[in-house]
Amino acid sequence: MADRLPAPRHAREMTGTLPPDLAALVQRDEPVILRGYAADWPLVRAGRISGHAAANYLLRFDRGRPVTGYVGEAAIRGRFHYDETATALNFKSQTLPLRDLLARLLDGADGEGEAPALYMGSTDLDAYLPGFRDENDLVPSDGLFARHPPLASIWIGNRTIASAHYDMANNAAICAVGRRRFTLFPPDQIANLYPGPLAPTPGGQVVSMVDFARPDLDRYPRFGDAMAEAVVAELEPGDLLVYPALWWHHVEALETFNVLVNYWWNTAPAYLDTPMDTVMHAMLSLRDRPAAEKRAWCAIFDHYVFGDPEAVVAHLPPASHGPLAPLDEAMARRLRAYLLQRLNR
């Protein structure tokens, strides 16, 4: 059925190895590839020699701290997802030394037949591979990471698939070893991607129920509408992909040994709560109300939350603004205490 789907467009590309202006790239509100940005990273150069060379390079920074590996049978075709009930996952996790995980990946890459799907998910670079970023790092031209320190992570695996999901932070992803394909969708395609359960989830975020390799268009008919809006990024070693928060992305690792390094960052103040808490609270307070009431609450949310905050208070004396004023840490604490009191009634 995949041949019945619209062909996605390719991501915008730029070239050059100069430090990127990540803030400007994110403001484009679309995925952007910087070809060859990290081509001179020592890890990328080692990976061009072989997977063994890349693994040996990574082990220079290993301090023996156990990592978490995720393992699925060959039958899942690398797609870490749900079982048929969608109440349990189709893979297991285990803790093991990084050296052992790399050895298993390389043994599978060198062997014959189909290997089990195996990967190490988002793992903090500074905590698990200290010193790696001294030789391989992304340094924005505008000092963005000095103002908003990112979470720098590494992913290592064989031919695995991270089903379409979104993150709440902006992402800069560097394909360091192997090749990767990202299929990305703007946030307004959420309904056409058929999100799965809120819990459990394969990796901490809700994922699409559609199997992109074998889409069931009878069961998921609007998936074609999502693909009409999709953007594909085919990454070679050393390429950098930048995309904004909340964009859905389906990620395929295409070789028997792959390494991705990514940086998540968000410029929102740290005292802000996650908007997903608001969604959960709205399910508690709004979702099951009559349709007319929900339409009225949409207008209220548009006024207080999504509208111009200055217009909301323009007719009020400054001393009366209270929570309507720009939020700061002190007001955030007061609002949180108020909500806790209300929720615990």
GROMACS .gro file of C-alpha atoms in nm:
model
  345
    1MET     CA    1   0.000   0.000   0.000
    2ALA     CA    2   0.300   0.230   0.039
    3ASP     CA    3   0.295   0.298  -0.336
    4ARG     CA    4  -0.045   0.465  -0.293
    5LEU     CA    5   0.104   0.735  -0.071
    6PRO     CA    6   0.211   1.084  -0.185
    7ALA     CA    7   0.585   1.128  -0.228
    8PRO     CA    8   0.724   1.352   0.049
    9ARG     CA    9   0.938   1.652  -0.036
   10HIS     CA   10   1.306   1.662   0.054
   11ALA     CA   11   1.437   1.877   0.336
   12ARG     CA   12   1.603   2.208   0.255
   13GLU     CA   13   1.982   2.171   0.234
   14MET     CA   14   2.272   2.400   0.314
   15THR     CA   15   2.646   2.337   0.291
   16GLY     CA   16   2.946   2.449   0.488
   17THR     CA   17   3.127   2.365   0.809
   18LEU     CA   18   3.103   2.700   0.981
   19PRO     CA   19   2.929   2.705   1.322
   20PRO     CA   20   2.555   2.728   1.253
   21ASP     CA   21   2.311   2.986   1.383
   22LEU     CA   22   2.072   2.733   1.537
   23ALA     CA   23   1.821   2.994   1.653
   24ALA     CA   24   1.784   3.124   1.299
   25LEU     CA   25   1.752   2.772   1.158
   26VAL     CA   26   1.476   2.683   1.404
   27GLN     CA   27   1.291   3.005   1.323
   28ARG     CA   28   1.249   2.874   0.968
   29ASP     CA   29   0.995   2.634   1.122
   30GLU     CA   30   1.108   2.353   0.894
   31PRO     CA   31   1.379   2.085   0.893
   32VAL     CA   32   1.714   2.195   0.750
   33ILE     CA   33   2.016   1.978   0.660
   34LEU     CA   34   2.371   2.115   0.688
   35ARG     CA   35   2.566   1.879   0.467
   36GLY     CA   36   2.909   1.776   0.593
   37TYR     CA   37   2.901   1.994   0.904
   38ALA     CA   38   3.071   1.728   1.119
   39ALA     CA   39   3.272   1.559   0.843
   40ASP     CA   40   3.596   1.627   1.030
   41TRP     CA   41   3.484   1.492   1.365
   42PRO     CA   42   3.724   1.217   1.477
   43LEU     CA   43   3.426   0.985   1.533
   44VAL     CA   44   3.300   1.044   1.179
   45ARG     CA   45   3.646   0.981   1.034
   46ALA     CA   46   3.677   0.658   1.236
   47GLY     CA   47   3.335   0.544   1.119
   48ARG     CA   48   3.438   0.590   0.757
   49ILE     CA   49   3.711   0.333   0.821
   50SER     CA   50   3.485   0.073   0.985
   51GLY     CA   51   3.236   0.012   1.260
   52HIS     CA   52   3.515  -0.146   1.465
   53ALA     CA   53   3.723   0.170   1.434
   54ALA     CA   54   3.429   0.384   1.547
   55ALA     CA   55   3.361   0.153   1.843
   56ASN     CA   56   3.727   0.160   1.949
   57TYR     CA   57   3.722   0.538   1.930
   58LEU     CA   58   3.412   0.558   2.153
   59LEU     CA   59   3.567   0.321   2.408
   60ARG     CA   60   3.849   0.572   2.463
   61PHE     CA   61   3.597   0.777   2.662
   62ASP     CA   62   3.415   0.492   2.836
   63ARG     CA   63   3.454   0.495   3.214
   64GLY     CA   64   3.270   0.167   3.271
   65ARG     CA   65   2.933   0.310   3.366
   66PRO     CA   66   2.664   0.056   3.258
   67VAL     CA   67   2.432   0.165   2.979
   68THR     CA   68   2.077   0.060   2.890
   69GLY     CA   69   2.030  -0.147   2.578
   70TYR     CA   70   1.699  -0.229   2.408
   71VAL     CA   71   1.662  -0.565   2.236
   72GLY     CA   72   1.391  -0.691   2.004
   73GLU     CA   73   1.363  -1.013   1.808
   74ALA     CA   74   1.454  -1.006   1.441
   75ALA     CA   75   1.084  -1.047   1.363
   76ILE     CA   76   1.007  -0.686   1.467
   77ARG     CA   77   1.220  -0.565   1.170
   78GLY     CA   78   1.392  -0.309   1.391
   79ARG     CA   79   1.062  -0.138   1.475
   80PHE     CA   80   1.057  -0.080   1.851
   81HIS     CA   81   0.686  -0.052   1.917
   82TYR     CA   82   0.393  -0.234   2.082
   83ASP     CA   83   0.272  -0.589   2.085
   84GLU     CA   84  -0.065  -0.664   1.927
   85THR     CA   85  -0.258  -0.547   2.235
   86ALA     CA   86  -0.087  -0.205   2.245
   87THR     CA   87  -0.066  -0.251   2.623
   88ALA     CA   88   0.289  -0.387   2.627
   89LEU     CA   89   0.606  -0.331   2.426
   90ASN     CA   90   0.761  -0.563   2.170
   91PHE     CA   91   1.114  -0.539   2.312
   92LYS     CA   92   1.304  -0.567   2.640
   93SER     CA   93   1.567  -0.355   2.811
   94GLN     CA   94   1.884  -0.466   2.982
   95THR     CA   95   2.175  -0.302   3.158
   96LEU     CA   96   2.522  -0.388   3.035
   97PRO     CA   97   2.868  -0.236   2.985
   98LEU     CA   98   2.907  -0.022   2.674
   99ARG     CA   99   3.192  -0.248   2.563
  100ASP     CA  100   2.958  -0.549   2.561
  101LEU     CA  101   2.685  -0.362   2.373
  102LEU     CA  102   2.931  -0.254   2.105
  103ALA     CA  103   3.068  -0.608   2.076
  104ARG     CA  104   2.718  -0.749   2.026
  105LEU     CA  105   2.642  -0.492   1.759
  106LEU     CA  106   2.965  -0.560   1.574
  107ASP     CA  107   2.923  -0.939   1.601
  108GLY     CA  108   2.578  -0.902   1.445
  109ALA     CA  109   2.713  -0.676   1.173
  110ASP     CA  110   2.985  -0.926   1.086
  111GLY     CA  111   2.761  -1.233   1.105
  112GLU     CA  112   2.522  -1.391   0.859
  113GLY     CA  113   2.143  -1.385   0.877
  114GLU     CA  114   1.913  -1.143   1.053
  115ALA     CA  115   2.039  -1.011   1.385
  116PRO     CA  116   1.812  -0.909   1.671
  117ALA     CA  117   1.729  -0.539   1.679
  118LEU     CA  118   1.958  -0.371   1.932
  119TYR     CA  119   2.022  -0.011   2.025
  120MET     CA  120   2.130   0.217   2.306
  121GLY     CA  121   1.885   0.505   2.323
  122SER     CA  122   1.946   0.863   2.427
  123THR     CA  123   2.248   0.845   2.659
  124ASP     CA  124   2.401   1.155   2.819
  125LEU     CA  125   2.736   1.218   2.653
  126ASP     CA  126   2.893   1.411   2.938
  127ALA     CA  127   2.793   1.153   3.199
  128TYR     CA  128   2.878   0.836   3.006
  129LEU     CA  129   3.154   0.945   2.765
  130PRO     CA  130   3.331   1.234   2.939
  131GLY     CA  131   3.577   1.410   2.712
  132PHE     CA  132   3.401   1.308   2.391
  133ARG     CA  133   3.268   1.659   2.335
  134ASP     CA  134   3.617   1.804   2.367
  135GLU     CA  135   3.692   1.643   2.029
  136ASN     CA  136   3.345   1.617   1.875
  137ASP     CA  137   3.098   1.893   1.951
  138LEU     CA  138   2.841   2.128   1.806
  139VAL     CA  139   2.914   2.492   1.888
  140PRO     CA  140   2.652   2.737   1.758
  141SER     CA  141   2.778   3.063   1.618
  142ASP     CA  142   2.544   3.274   1.830
  143GLY     CA  143   2.642   3.137   2.173
  144LEU     CA  144   2.299   2.976   2.205
  145PHE     CA  145   2.422   2.680   2.410
  146ALA     CA  146   2.596   2.910   2.657
  147ARG     CA  147   2.259   3.069   2.733
  148HIS     CA  148   2.053   2.752   2.703
  149PRO     CA  149   2.271   2.447   2.777
  150PRO     CA  150   2.154   2.150   2.572
  151LEU     CA  151   2.116   1.786   2.660
  152ALA     CA  152   2.380   1.622   2.441
  153SER     CA  153   2.304   1.255   2.377
  154ILE     CA  154   2.440   0.961   2.181
  155TRP     CA  155   2.245   0.678   2.014
  156ILE     CA  156   2.411   0.356   1.898
  157GLY     CA  157   2.245   0.062   1.724
  158ASN     CA  158   2.194  -0.157   1.422
  159ARG     CA  159   1.908  -0.129   1.172
  160THR     CA  160   1.647   0.011   1.407
  161ILE     CA  161   1.343   0.234   1.377
  162ALA     CA  162   1.219   0.501   1.616
  163SER     CA  163   0.850   0.528   1.530
  164ALA     CA  164   0.715   0.873   1.455
  165HIS     CA  165   0.696   1.087   1.768
  166TYR     CA  166   0.760   1.444   1.877
  167ASP     CA  167   0.992   1.599   2.135
  168MET     CA  168   0.928   1.910   2.343
  169ALA     CA  169   1.268   2.059   2.258
  170ASN     CA  170   1.442   2.175   1.943
  171ASN     CA  171   1.680   1.917   1.799
  172ALA     CA  172   2.014   1.925   1.622
  173ALA     CA  173   2.101   1.570   1.514
  174ILE     CA  174   2.437   1.467   1.368
  175CYS     CA  175   2.462   1.143   1.174
  176ALA     CA  176   2.808   1.033   1.289
  177VAL     CA  177   2.833   0.671   1.172
  178GLY     CA  178   2.616   0.493   0.917
  179ARG     CA  179   2.321   0.651   0.738
  180ARG     CA  180   1.987   0.768   0.869
  181ARG     CA  181   1.655   0.863   0.719
  182PHE     CA  182   1.426   1.108   0.901
  183THR     CA  183   1.066   1.145   0.787
  184LEU     CA  184   0.928   1.458   0.953
  185PHE     CA  185   0.580   1.608   0.985
  186PRO     CA  186   0.462   1.949   1.107
  187PRO     CA  187   0.279   1.946   1.441
  188ASP     CA  188  -0.065   1.994   1.284
  189GLN     CA  189  -0.046   1.641   1.137
  190ILE     CA  190  -0.094   1.476   1.477
  191ALA     CA  191  -0.441   1.336   1.401
  192ASN     CA  192  -0.328   1.199   1.063
  193LEU     CA  193  -0.044   1.009   1.232
  194TYR     CA  194  -0.278   0.816   1.466
  195PRO     CA  195  -0.099   0.854   1.802
  196GLY     CA  196  -0.081   0.550   2.027
  197PRO     CA  197  -0.146   0.518   2.400
  198LEU     CA  198  -0.014   0.781   2.639
  199ALA     CA  199   0.130   0.496   2.848
  200PRO     CA  200   0.326   0.285   2.811
  201THR     CA  201   0.535   0.436   2.534
  202PRO     CA  202   0.839   0.286   2.360
  203GLY     CA  203   1.067   0.579   2.446
  204GLY     CA  204   0.887   0.821   2.676
  205GLN     CA  205   0.678   0.995   2.409
  206VAL     CA  206   0.357   0.897   2.236
  207VAL     CA  207   0.428   0.736   1.897
  208SER     CA  208   0.237   0.682   1.575
  209MET     CA  209   0.058   0.348   1.541
  210VAL     CA  210   0.126   0.338   1.167
  211ASP     CA  211   0.391   0.096   1.040
  212PHE     CA  212   0.558   0.319   0.781
  213ALA     CA  213   0.706   0.021   0.597
  214ARG     CA  214   0.368  -0.153   0.569
  215PRO     CA  215   0.100   0.112   0.622
  216ASP     CA  216  -0.253  -0.024   0.661
  217LEU     CA  217  -0.447   0.250   0.484
  218ASP     CA  218  -0.779   0.080   0.554
  219ARG     CA  219  -0.713   0.114   0.926
  220TYR     CA  220  -0.527   0.446   0.905
  221PRO     CA  221  -0.678   0.620   0.599
  222ARG     CA  222  -0.562   0.974   0.687
  223PHE     CA  223  -0.195   0.867   0.688
  224GLY     CA  224  -0.184   0.963   0.320
  225ASP     CA  225  -0.274   1.320   0.420
  226ALA     CA  226   0.018   1.322   0.662
  227MET     CA  227   0.257   1.196   0.395
  228ALA     CA  228   0.145   1.476   0.165
  229GLU     CA  229   0.292   1.717   0.425
  230ALA     CA  230   0.600   1.508   0.508
  231VAL     CA  231   0.962   1.613   0.471
  232VAL     CA  232   1.237   1.353   0.423
  233ALA     CA  233   1.599   1.401   0.529
  234GLU     CA  234   1.849   1.141   0.404
  235LEU     CA  235   2.165   1.179   0.613
  236GLU     CA  236   2.519   1.064   0.539
  237PRO     CA  237   2.801   1.055   0.798
  238GLY     CA  238   2.884   1.409   0.907
  239ASP     CA  239   2.549   1.562   0.811
  240LEU     CA  240   2.361   1.779   1.061
  241LEU     CA  241   1.979   1.798   1.070
  242VAL     CA  242   1.808   2.078   1.262
  243TYR     CA  243   1.432   2.084   1.325
  244PRO     CA  244   1.197   2.262   1.565
  245ALA     CA  245   1.030   2.131   1.879
  246LEU     CA  246   0.704   1.938   1.835
  247TRP     CA  247   0.776   1.828   1.479
  248TRP     CA  248   0.695   1.458   1.445
  249HIS     CA  249   0.989   1.249   1.323
  250HIS     CA  250   1.022   0.885   1.217
  251VAL     CA  251   1.388   0.779   1.229
  252GLU     CA  252   1.540   0.482   1.046
  253ALA     CA  253   1.899   0.370   1.101
  254LEU     CA  254   2.002   0.216   0.769
  255GLU     CA  255   2.330   0.031   0.836
  256THR     CA  256   2.435  -0.261   1.055
  257PHE     CA  257   2.622  -0.015   1.282
  258ASN     CA  258   2.500   0.342   1.335
  259VAL     CA  259   2.580   0.628   1.571
  260LEU     CA  260   2.381   0.949   1.610
  261VAL     CA  261   2.473   1.245   1.831
  262ASN     CA  262   2.200   1.493   1.908
  263TYR     CA  263   2.146   1.812   2.105
  264TRP     CA  264   1.809   1.904   2.257
  265TRP     CA  265   1.752   2.259   2.373
  266ASN     CA  266   1.465   2.490   2.455
  267THR     CA  267   1.471   2.862   2.518
  268ALA     CA  268   1.166   2.861   2.748
  269PRO     CA  269   1.243   2.956   3.111
  270ALA     CA  270   1.315   2.660   3.337
  271TYR     CA  271   1.033   2.752   3.576
  272LEU     CA  272   0.766   2.680   3.313
  273ASP     CA  273   0.587   2.348   3.349
  274THR     CA  274   0.563   2.105   3.060
  275PRO     CA  275   0.258   2.180   2.843
  276MET     CA  276   0.174   1.808   2.847
  277ASP     CA  277   0.072   1.855   3.212
  278THR     CA  278  -0.182   2.105   3.085
  279VAL     CA  279  -0.311   1.853   2.832
  280MET     CA  280  -0.355   1.591   3.104
  281HIS     CA  281  -0.530   1.842   3.329
  282ALA     CA  282  -0.754   1.944   3.040
  283MET     CA  283  -0.859   1.582   2.998
  284LEU     CA  284  -0.958   1.589   3.364
  285SER     CA  285  -1.143   1.920   3.346
  286LEU     CA  286  -1.256   1.986   2.987
  287ARG     CA  287  -1.261   1.695   2.747
  288ASP     CA  288  -1.588   1.536   2.862
  289ARG     CA  289  -1.791   1.854   2.895
  290PRO     CA  290  -2.074   1.933   2.650
  291ALA     CA  291  -1.966   2.047   2.304
  292ALA     CA  292  -2.104   2.399   2.347
  293GLU     CA  293  -1.908   2.444   2.669
  294LYS     CA  294  -1.589   2.321   2.502
  295ARG     CA  295  -1.633   2.573   2.221
  296ALA     CA  296  -1.669   2.846   2.482
  297TRP     CA  297  -1.356   2.728   2.661
  298CYS     CA  298  -1.169   2.739   2.329
  299ALA     CA  299  -1.247   3.110   2.316
  300ILE     CA  300  -1.129   3.154   2.673
  301PHE     CA  301  -0.802   2.971   2.604
  302ASP     CA  302  -0.750   3.175   2.288
  303HIS     CA  303  -0.793   3.492   2.493
  304TYR     CA  304  -0.579   3.407   2.797
  305VAL     CA  305  -0.324   3.158   2.665
  306PHE     CA  306  -0.281   3.178   2.289
  307GLY     CA  307  -0.365   3.544   2.230
  308ASP     CA  308  -0.161   3.860   2.276
  309PRO     CA  309  -0.081   3.883   2.651
  310GLU     CA  310  -0.048   4.261   2.635
  311ALA     CA  311  -0.398   4.295   2.489
  312VAL     CA  312  -0.537   4.088   2.776
  313VAL     CA  313  -0.426   4.343   3.038
  314ALA     CA  314  -0.435   4.664   2.833
  315HIS     CA  315  -0.756   4.784   3.002
  316LEU     CA  316  -0.646   4.691   3.358
  317PRO     CA  317  -0.441   4.892   3.612
  318PRO     CA  318  -0.093   4.740   3.648
  319ALA     CA  319  -0.142   4.661   4.017
  320SER     CA  320  -0.429   4.430   3.930
  321HIS     CA  321  -0.251   4.214   3.672
  322GLY     CA  322  -0.155   3.925   3.904
  323PRO     CA  323  -0.111   3.600   3.702
  324LEU     CA  324  -0.199   3.793   3.385
  325ALA     CA  325   0.137   3.972   3.402
  326PRO     CA  326   0.446   3.820   3.238
  327LEU     CA  327   0.532   3.506   3.432
  328ASP     CA  328   0.841   3.499   3.653
  329GLU     CA  329   0.977   3.238   3.892
  330ALA     CA  330   0.793   3.373   4.196
  331MET     CA  331   0.456   3.380   4.019
  332ALA     CA  332   0.522   3.032   3.879
  333ARG     CA  333   0.565   2.903   4.236
  334ARG     CA  334   0.241   3.070   4.346
  335LEU     CA  335   0.046   2.929   4.053
  336ARG     CA  336   0.188   2.581   4.115
  337ALA     CA  337   0.092   2.598   4.484
  338TYR     CA  338  -0.260   2.712   4.390
  339LEU     CA  339  -0.302   2.425   4.145
  340LEU     CA  340  -0.169   2.169   4.390
  341GLN     CA  341  -0.419   2.289   4.647
  342ARG     CA  342  -0.702   2.262   4.395
  343LEU     CA  343  -0.597   1.918   4.271
  344ASN     CA  344  -0.567   1.783   4.624
  345ARG     CA  345  -0.912   1.902   4.732
   0.00000   0.00000   0.00000
